[in-house]
XYZ file of C-alpha atoms in Angstrom:
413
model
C 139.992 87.838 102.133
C 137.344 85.311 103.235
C 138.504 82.339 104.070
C 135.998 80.769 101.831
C 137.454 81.857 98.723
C 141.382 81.768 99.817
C 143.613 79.733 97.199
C 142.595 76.114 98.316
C 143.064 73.120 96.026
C 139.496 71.110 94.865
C 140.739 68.473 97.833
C 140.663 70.997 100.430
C 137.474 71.727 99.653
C 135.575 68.794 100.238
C 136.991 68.950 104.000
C 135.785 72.444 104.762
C 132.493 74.397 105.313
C 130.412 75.298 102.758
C 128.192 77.917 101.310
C 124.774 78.345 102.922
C 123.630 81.539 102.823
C 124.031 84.891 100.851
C 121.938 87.742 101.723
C 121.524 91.564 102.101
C 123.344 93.367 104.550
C 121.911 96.794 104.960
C 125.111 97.261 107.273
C 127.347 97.575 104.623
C 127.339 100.528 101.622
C 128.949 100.549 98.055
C 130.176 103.341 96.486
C 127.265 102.623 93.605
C 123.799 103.533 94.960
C 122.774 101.179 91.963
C 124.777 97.850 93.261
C 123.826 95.427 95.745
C 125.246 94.398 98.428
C 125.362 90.392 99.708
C 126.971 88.838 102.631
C 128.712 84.767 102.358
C 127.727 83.131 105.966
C 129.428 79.798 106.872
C 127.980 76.903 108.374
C 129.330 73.615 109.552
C 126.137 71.578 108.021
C 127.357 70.598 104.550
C 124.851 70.957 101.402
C 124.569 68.457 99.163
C 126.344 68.958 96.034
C 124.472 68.200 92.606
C 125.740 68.151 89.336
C 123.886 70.341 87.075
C 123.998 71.810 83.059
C 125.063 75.019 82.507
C 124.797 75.920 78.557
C 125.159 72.182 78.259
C 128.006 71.918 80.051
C 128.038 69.366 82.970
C 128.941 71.294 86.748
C 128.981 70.628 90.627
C 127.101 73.219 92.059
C 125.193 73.140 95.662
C 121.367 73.804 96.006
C 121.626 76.973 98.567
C 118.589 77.824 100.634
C 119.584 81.386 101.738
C 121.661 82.286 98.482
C 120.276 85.476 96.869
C 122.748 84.909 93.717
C 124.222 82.442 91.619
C 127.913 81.836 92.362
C 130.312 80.646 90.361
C 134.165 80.094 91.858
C 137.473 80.692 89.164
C 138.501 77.635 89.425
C 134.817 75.806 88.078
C 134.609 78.569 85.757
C 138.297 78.189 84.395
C 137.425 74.101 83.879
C 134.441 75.179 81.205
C 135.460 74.089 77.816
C 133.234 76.865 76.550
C 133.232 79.675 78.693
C 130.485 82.556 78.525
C 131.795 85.853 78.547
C 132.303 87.828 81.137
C 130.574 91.441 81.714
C 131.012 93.970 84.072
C 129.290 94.503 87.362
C 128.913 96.521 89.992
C 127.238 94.642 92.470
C 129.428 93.857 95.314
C 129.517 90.359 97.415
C 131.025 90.711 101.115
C 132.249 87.760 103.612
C 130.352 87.304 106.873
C 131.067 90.262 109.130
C 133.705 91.769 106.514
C 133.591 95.487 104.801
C 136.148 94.324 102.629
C 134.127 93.039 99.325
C 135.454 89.862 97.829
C 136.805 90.156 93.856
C 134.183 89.447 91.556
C 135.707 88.725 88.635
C 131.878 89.375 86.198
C 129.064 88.165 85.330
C 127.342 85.838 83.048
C 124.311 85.047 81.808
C 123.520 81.287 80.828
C 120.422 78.856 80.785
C 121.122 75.740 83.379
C 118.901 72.701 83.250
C 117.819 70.185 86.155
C 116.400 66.727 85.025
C 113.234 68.216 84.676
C 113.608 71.961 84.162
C 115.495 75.107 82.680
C 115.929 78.541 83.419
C 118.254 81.598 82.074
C 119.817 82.627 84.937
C 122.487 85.391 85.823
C 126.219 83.614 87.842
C 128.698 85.724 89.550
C 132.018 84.701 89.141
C 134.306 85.216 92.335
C 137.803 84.896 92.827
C 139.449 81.793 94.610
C 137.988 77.927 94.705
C 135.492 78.268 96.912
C 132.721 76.330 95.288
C 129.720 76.967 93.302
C 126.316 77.410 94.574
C 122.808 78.093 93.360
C 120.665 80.854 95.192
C 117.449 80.191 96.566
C 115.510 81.305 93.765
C 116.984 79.355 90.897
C 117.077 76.322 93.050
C 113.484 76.243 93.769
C 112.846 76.875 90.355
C 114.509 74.207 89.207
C 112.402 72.172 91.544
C 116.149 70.773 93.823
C 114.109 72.785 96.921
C 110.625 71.945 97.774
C 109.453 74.078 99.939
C 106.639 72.962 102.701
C 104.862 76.003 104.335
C 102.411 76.027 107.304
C 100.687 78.588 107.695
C 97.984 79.315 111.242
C 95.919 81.983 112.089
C 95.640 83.006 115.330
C 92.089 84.352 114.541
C 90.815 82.453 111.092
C 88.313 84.948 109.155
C 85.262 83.387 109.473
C 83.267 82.939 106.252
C 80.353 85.186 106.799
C 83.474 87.834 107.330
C 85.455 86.874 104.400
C 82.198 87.248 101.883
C 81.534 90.543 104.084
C 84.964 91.735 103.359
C 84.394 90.858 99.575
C 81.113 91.844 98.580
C 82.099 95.457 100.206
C 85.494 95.851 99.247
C 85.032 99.164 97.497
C 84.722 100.683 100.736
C 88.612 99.300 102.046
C 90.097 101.284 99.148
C 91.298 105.004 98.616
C 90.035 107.961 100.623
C 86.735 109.674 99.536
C 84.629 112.629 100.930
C 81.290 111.970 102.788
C 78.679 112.608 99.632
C 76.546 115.856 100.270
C 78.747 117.517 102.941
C 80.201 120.756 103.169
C 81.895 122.056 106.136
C 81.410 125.460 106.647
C 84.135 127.223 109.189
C 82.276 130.076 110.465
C 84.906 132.988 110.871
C 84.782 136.491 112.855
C 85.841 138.711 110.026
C 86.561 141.442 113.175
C 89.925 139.160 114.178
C 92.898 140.568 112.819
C 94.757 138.294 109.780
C 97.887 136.965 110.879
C 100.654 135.271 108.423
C 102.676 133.658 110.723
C 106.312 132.809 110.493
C 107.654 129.581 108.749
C 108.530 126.868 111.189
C 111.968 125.540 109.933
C 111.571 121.734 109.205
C 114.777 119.446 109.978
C 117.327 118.741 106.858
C 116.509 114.975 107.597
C 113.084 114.420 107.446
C 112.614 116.901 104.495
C 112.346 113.736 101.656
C 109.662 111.923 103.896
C 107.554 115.202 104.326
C 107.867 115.531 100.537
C 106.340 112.369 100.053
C 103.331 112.768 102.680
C 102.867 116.151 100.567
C 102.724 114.232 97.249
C 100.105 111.316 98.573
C 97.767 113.860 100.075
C 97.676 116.045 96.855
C 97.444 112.608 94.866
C 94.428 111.846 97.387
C 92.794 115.545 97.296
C 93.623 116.190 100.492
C 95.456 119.761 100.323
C 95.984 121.786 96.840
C 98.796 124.152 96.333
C 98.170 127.140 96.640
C 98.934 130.515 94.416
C 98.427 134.142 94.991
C 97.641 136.283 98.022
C 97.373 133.948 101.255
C 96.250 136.546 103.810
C 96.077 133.705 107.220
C 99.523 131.285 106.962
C 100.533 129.316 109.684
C 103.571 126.879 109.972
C 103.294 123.037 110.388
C 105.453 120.837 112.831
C 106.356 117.697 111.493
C 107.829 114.601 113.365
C 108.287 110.986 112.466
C 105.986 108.315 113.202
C 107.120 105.909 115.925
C 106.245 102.834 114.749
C 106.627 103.840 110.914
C 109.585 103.888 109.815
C 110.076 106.362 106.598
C 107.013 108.149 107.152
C 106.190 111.618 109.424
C 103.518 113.349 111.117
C 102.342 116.832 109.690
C 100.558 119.175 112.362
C 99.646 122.505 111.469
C 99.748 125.473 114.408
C 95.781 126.860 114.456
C 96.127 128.495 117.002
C 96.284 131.727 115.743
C 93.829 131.145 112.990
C 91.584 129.648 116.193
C 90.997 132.479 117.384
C 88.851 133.851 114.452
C 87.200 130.286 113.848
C 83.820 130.427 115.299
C 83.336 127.232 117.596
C 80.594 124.767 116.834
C 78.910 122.867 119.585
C 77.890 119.557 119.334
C 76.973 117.047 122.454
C 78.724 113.501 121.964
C 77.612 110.720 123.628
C 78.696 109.808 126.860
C 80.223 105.896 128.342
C 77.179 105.382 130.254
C 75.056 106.338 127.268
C 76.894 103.759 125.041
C 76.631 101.136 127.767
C 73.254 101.022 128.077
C 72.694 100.999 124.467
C 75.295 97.810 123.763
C 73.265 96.349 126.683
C 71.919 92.979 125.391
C 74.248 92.830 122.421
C 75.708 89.565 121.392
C 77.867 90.592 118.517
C 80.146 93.560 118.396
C 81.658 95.685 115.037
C 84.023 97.866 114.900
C 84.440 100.067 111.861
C 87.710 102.455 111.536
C 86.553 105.287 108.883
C 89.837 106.027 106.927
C 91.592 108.981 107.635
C 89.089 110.199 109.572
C 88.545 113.938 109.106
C 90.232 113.981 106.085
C 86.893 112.574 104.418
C 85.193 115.877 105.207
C 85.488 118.513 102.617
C 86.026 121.659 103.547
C 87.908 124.743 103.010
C 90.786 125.993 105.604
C 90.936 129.581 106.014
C 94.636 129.672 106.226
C 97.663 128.319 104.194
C 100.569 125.939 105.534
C 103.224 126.956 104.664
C 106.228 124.035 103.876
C 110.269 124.099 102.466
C 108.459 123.525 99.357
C 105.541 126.479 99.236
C 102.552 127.057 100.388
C 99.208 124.370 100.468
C 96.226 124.434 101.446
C 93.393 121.999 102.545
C 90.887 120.615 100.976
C 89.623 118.571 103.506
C 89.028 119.036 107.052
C 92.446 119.066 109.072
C 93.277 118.561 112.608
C 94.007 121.428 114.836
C 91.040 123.360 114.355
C 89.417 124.282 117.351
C 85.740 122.641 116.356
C 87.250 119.892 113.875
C 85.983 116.909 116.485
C 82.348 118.115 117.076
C 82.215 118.802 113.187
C 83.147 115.145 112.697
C 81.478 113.611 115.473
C 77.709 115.374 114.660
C 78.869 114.506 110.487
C 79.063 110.922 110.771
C 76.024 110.949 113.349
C 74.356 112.337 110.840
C 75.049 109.535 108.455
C 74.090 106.924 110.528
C 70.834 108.498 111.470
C 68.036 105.913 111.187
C 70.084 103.102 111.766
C 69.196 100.343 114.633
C 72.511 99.202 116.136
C 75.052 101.802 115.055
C 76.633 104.455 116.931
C 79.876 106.230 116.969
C 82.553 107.864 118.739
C 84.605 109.976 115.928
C 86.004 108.052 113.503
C 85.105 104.637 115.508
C 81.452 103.289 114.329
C 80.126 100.657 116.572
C 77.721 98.225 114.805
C 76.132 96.141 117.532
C 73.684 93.356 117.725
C 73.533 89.887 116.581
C 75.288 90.211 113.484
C 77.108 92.867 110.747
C 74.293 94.161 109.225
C 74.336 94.777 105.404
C 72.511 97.914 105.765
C 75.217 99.523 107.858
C 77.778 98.746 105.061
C 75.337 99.697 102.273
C 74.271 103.310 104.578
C 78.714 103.716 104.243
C 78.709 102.978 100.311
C 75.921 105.454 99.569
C 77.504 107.770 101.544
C 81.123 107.159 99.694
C 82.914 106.863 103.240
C 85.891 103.976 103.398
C 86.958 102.148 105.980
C 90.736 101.485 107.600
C 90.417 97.621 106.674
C 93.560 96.726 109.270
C 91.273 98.657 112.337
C 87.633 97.380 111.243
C 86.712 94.425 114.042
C 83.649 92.032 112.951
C 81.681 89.786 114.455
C 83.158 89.381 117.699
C 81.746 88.308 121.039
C 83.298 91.427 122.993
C 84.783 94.360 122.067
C 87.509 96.339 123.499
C 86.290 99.827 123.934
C 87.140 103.158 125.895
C 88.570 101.413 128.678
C 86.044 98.748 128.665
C 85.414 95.621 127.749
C 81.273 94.330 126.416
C 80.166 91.271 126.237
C 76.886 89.255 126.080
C 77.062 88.814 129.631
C 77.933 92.643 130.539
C 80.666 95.353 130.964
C 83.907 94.726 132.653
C 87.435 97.395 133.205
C 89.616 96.474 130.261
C 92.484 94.954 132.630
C 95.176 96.056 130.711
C 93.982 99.574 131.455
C 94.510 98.804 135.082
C 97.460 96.461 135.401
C 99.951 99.067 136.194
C 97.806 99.907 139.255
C 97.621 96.338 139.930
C 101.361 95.601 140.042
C 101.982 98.292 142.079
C 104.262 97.440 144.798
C 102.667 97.905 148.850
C 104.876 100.998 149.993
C 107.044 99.526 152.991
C 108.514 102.829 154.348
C 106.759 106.200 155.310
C 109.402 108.324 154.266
């Protein structure tokens, strides 16, 4: 048992630590998937105690800044002349650094009043004397915690940005196809049809594949599919690195590659874009969400998954012409337009300033942008390696920095 809550008189108390904090511990488990699960630091700084109404009845509680929930010890609850009734719970509430939960006697439900306000909150009572204290929420509500917040940006919007971002925001939201586009996958009908076997995905990561299968049906992305599926290849999923919860799905074309048809489509090269950001003062950057998945299409072959087959609707990665598709597609839609190149799903939008017509060009065409990738109105741009400014071109250095911190070899051998 905590020493917080061990069988101390009232006098004790007022010598000891208090309360300070409560808060989620993902640490620790409880046998009820349904309960939460709260953790009682100590600190030496003492809070200060205020006395407070709880269904009129007068009690010392303390205002607690990192308290999740409303405490109540057995002792302050035994002292009310008219005590609430208890009801069962199954949340649990732990000691710092302690699997062993401490007794919570139940719960209670009861409006408490400061000088100025009132709110119905929920108390845990707890075995012991340890004190009473109010969690973060209730306190602030209550108005005992003011809280003063300063917030800085690091790069403030500017406001020609900000009304950018709002008179266009139809185009940050959702995924939609490129208006008037079909891709046609030109097949050689001589190639033999192969169903290939079913990859077997890992036990673990079969709920967060689920999920990615949901969201791209709920976005049109792939369909399920029914009846005869003469081409089926496997996909290979993985998590994502740097988010957590959510995976990767790659399908294996390469069988199916063989009887796609290539397209051939010339993409600009560096130089080419350097000499046409030559002069530029102001630099764009606009991320087109999800890339090829705003192409619709039709994939010859099904994908097969632990939960059936699917299909896309959309065009997919892994097929052998997907980027020169893309890359002539949204070249396409940006024919005509001064200022405005791209590389794949990157659309460079140079010049002086964001032009309206490059947004409005992206709206009539019912693309939509990644709103965390999209750069505007900057005075250089980080760019394949490079970096463009007013004044010229320079090697991004933190492409190079590796070579540049290479240590002089002292031996020959």
């Amino acid at each position: 048992r905590s020493k917080l809550y061990s069988n101390t008189s009232k006098q004790q108390i007022k010598h000891r630590p208090q309360v300070n904090e409560i808060h989620t511990d993902n640490n620790l488990t409880s046998s009820d998937e349904d309960s939460y699960v709260y953790t009682i630091r100590l600190h030496q700084k003492l809070m200060d105690q205020k006395k407070k109404k709880i269904n009129g009845q007068p009690l010392t509680v303390m205002a607690d800044s990192g308290a999740s929930i409303n405490v109540i010890d057995e002792v302050d609850y035994a002292n009310m002349s008219q005590q609430p009734k208890l009801l069962q719970t199954d949340v649990q509430v732990y000691p710092y650094r302690s699997p062993k939960p401490l007794p919570v006697l139940g719960i209670f439900h009861a409006t408490i009043k400061s000088t100025t306000k009132a709110r119905k909150e929920t108390f845990y009572v707890v075995e012991g004397a340890g004190g009473s204290l109010l969690s973060w929420k209730t306190s602030q509500g209550l108005g005992l915690i003011k809280v003063v917040q300063q917030v800085t940006q690091d790069n403030p919007v500017e406001p020609f940005v900000e009304k950018l971002l709002g008179d266009y925001d139809d185009l940050f939201h959702g995924l939609r196809k490129l208006n008037n586009f079909q891709v046609t996958q030109h097949v050689d009908q001589t190639v033999q049809l192969v169903a290939q076997s079913h990859f077997r995905i890992p036990l673990h990561i079969h709920k967060e594949l689920e999920k990615q299968l949901e969201c791209d049906e709920s976005l049109d992305v792939i369909e399920n599919t029914e009846g005869l599926s003469p081409w089926v290849s496997p996909i290979v999923v993985i998590p994502k690195p740097k988010s957590l919860g959510k995976v990767r799905m790659c399908v294996d074309m390469r069988q199916a590659n063989i009887a796609i048809k290539r397209e051939c489509h010339i993409p600009p090269t560096i130089n080419e874009i350097i000499n046409d950001l030559n002069g530029a003062k102001a630099f764009n950057k606009l991320d087109i969400n999800q890339g090829y998945n705003e192409l619709e299409s039709w994939c010859i072959t099904a994908l097969s998954t632990h939960v059936g087959l699917r299909r896309y609707k959309c065009l997919n990665f892994g097929i052998s012409c997907t980027a020169e598709i893309f890359q002539n597609a949204i070249h396409e839609t940006l024919s005509g337009l001064k200022g405005a190149l791209n590389i794949s799903d990157d659309i460079l939008v140079y010049g002086v300033s964001t032009g309206d017509h490059n947004l409005n060009r992206l709206r009539e065409k019912k693309l939509t942008l990644n709103k965390q990738k999209c750069i505007f109105s900057k005075s250089n741009l980080e760019f394949s390696g490079y970096v463009f400014t007013e004044n010229g071109i320079t090697i991004n250095p933190k492409k190079i920095e590796t070579i540049h911190d290479i240590e002089t070899l002292t031996k020959t051998t």
